Amino acid sequence: MTQQELADKSGIPSTSISHIEAGSRKPSLENLYKLLIALNISSDYLLGRTDQYSNSGTDPILKSIQELSELEREMIQKFILSLQK
């Protein structure tokens, strides 16, 4: 899949996808969710926790995150970043 095809499928600008792929920008939680849906993979597969990707198209954790307010998503993002340190 090309960057443009992924952009069309996910609704994320192709320039943003290019930056994410190059490692010069990290995706927001919202864009991460859009990428997982567009690629039809689970967050566990993306994070290397499993070798099997999900064909279901949705990850329950990411679906729950999508339903949160922007402030709540920002809080979760900060928490995740603090765990990575």
CSV table of C-alpha atoms in Angstrom, one decimal:
chain,number,residue,atom,x,y,z
A,1,MET,CA,0.0,0.0,0.0
A,2,THR,CA,1.4,3.4,-0.9
A,3,GLN,CA,1.4,6.4,1.5
A,4,GLN,CA,-1.3,8.0,-0.6
A,5,GLU,CA,-3.5,4.9,-0.5
A,6,LEU,CA,-3.1,4.8,3.3
A,7,ALA,CA,-3.9,8.5,3.5
A,8,ASP,CA,-7.1,8.0,1.5
A,9,LYS,CA,-8.1,5.0,3.6
A,10,SER,CA,-7.3,6.5,7.0
A,11,GLY,CA,-8.2,10.2,6.4
A,12,ILE,CA,-4.7,11.2,7.5
A,13,PRO,CA,-2.8,13.6,5.2
A,14,SER,CA,-0.1,11.8,3.2
A,15,THR,CA,2.5,14.3,4.5
A,16,SER,CA,1.7,13.3,8.1
A,17,ILE,CA,2.0,9.6,7.1
A,18,SER,CA,5.4,10.4,5.5
A,19,HIS,CA,6.6,12.0,8.7
A,20,ILE,CA,5.4,9.1,10.8
A,21,GLU,CA,7.0,6.6,8.6
A,22,ALA,CA,10.3,8.5,8.6
A,23,GLY,CA,10.2,8.7,12.4
A,24,SER,CA,10.3,12.5,12.5
A,25,ARG,CA,6.8,12.7,14.0
A,26,LYS,CA,4.8,10.4,16.3
A,27,PRO,CA,1.1,9.8,15.6
A,28,SER,CA,-1.5,11.1,17.9
A,29,LEU,CA,-3.7,8.5,19.6
A,30,GLU,CA,-6.5,9.4,17.2
A,31,ASN,CA,-4.3,9.0,14.2
A,32,LEU,CA,-2.9,5.8,15.6
A,33,TYR,CA,-6.4,4.4,15.9
A,34,LYS,CA,-7.2,5.5,12.3
A,35,LEU,CA,-4.0,3.7,11.1
A,36,LEU,CA,-4.9,0.5,12.9
A,37,ILE,CA,-8.4,0.5,11.3
A,38,ALA,CA,-7.0,1.4,7.9
A,39,LEU,CA,-4.4,-1.4,8.1
A,40,ASN,CA,-6.8,-3.8,9.8
A,41,ILE,CA,-4.3,-4.7,12.5
A,42,SER,CA,-4.5,-4.8,16.3
A,43,SER,CA,-2.5,-2.5,18.6
A,44,ASP,CA,-0.8,-5.7,20.0
A,45,TYR,CA,0.4,-6.6,16.5
A,46,LEU,CA,1.7,-3.1,15.9
A,47,LEU,CA,3.6,-3.1,19.3
A,48,GLY,CA,5.1,-6.5,18.6
A,49,ARG,CA,3.2,-8.2,21.4
A,50,THR,CA,1.8,-10.8,19.0
A,51,ASP,CA,2.6,-12.2,15.5
A,52,GLN,CA,-1.0,-12.4,14.6
A,53,TYR,CA,-2.8,-9.4,13.3
A,54,SER,CA,-6.5,-8.9,13.9
A,55,ASN,CA,-8.9,-9.2,11.0
A,56,SER,CA,-11.7,-7.8,13.2
A,57,GLY,CA,-10.7,-4.2,12.2
A,58,THR,CA,-11.2,-2.9,15.7
A,59,ASP,CA,-9.2,-3.1,18.9
A,60,PRO,CA,-11.3,-2.8,22.0
A,61,ILE,CA,-8.8,-0.6,23.8
A,62,LEU,CA,-8.4,1.8,20.9
A,63,LYS,CA,-12.2,1.9,20.3
A,64,SER,CA,-12.6,2.9,24.0
A,65,ILE,CA,-10.0,5.6,23.6
A,66,GLN,CA,-11.7,7.0,20.5
A,67,GLU,CA,-14.9,7.5,22.5
A,68,LEU,CA,-13.1,9.7,25.1
A,69,SER,CA,-12.8,13.5,25.0
A,70,GLU,CA,-9.7,15.2,23.6
A,71,LEU,CA,-8.6,16.1,27.1
A,72,GLU,CA,-9.0,12.5,28.2
A,73,ARG,CA,-7.0,11.2,25.2
A,74,GLU,CA,-4.2,13.7,25.9
A,75,MET,CA,-4.1,12.4,29.5
A,76,ILE,CA,-3.8,8.8,28.3
A,77,GLN,CA,-1.1,9.8,25.8
A,78,LYS,CA,0.9,11.5,28.5
A,79,PHE,CA,0.6,8.4,30.7
A,80,ILE,CA,1.8,6.1,27.9
A,81,LEU,CA,4.7,8.4,27.2
A,82,SER,CA,5.7,8.4,30.9
A,83,LEU,CA,5.7,4.5,30.8
A,84,GLN,CA,8.1,4.5,27.9
A,85,LYS,CA,10.7,6.5,29.9
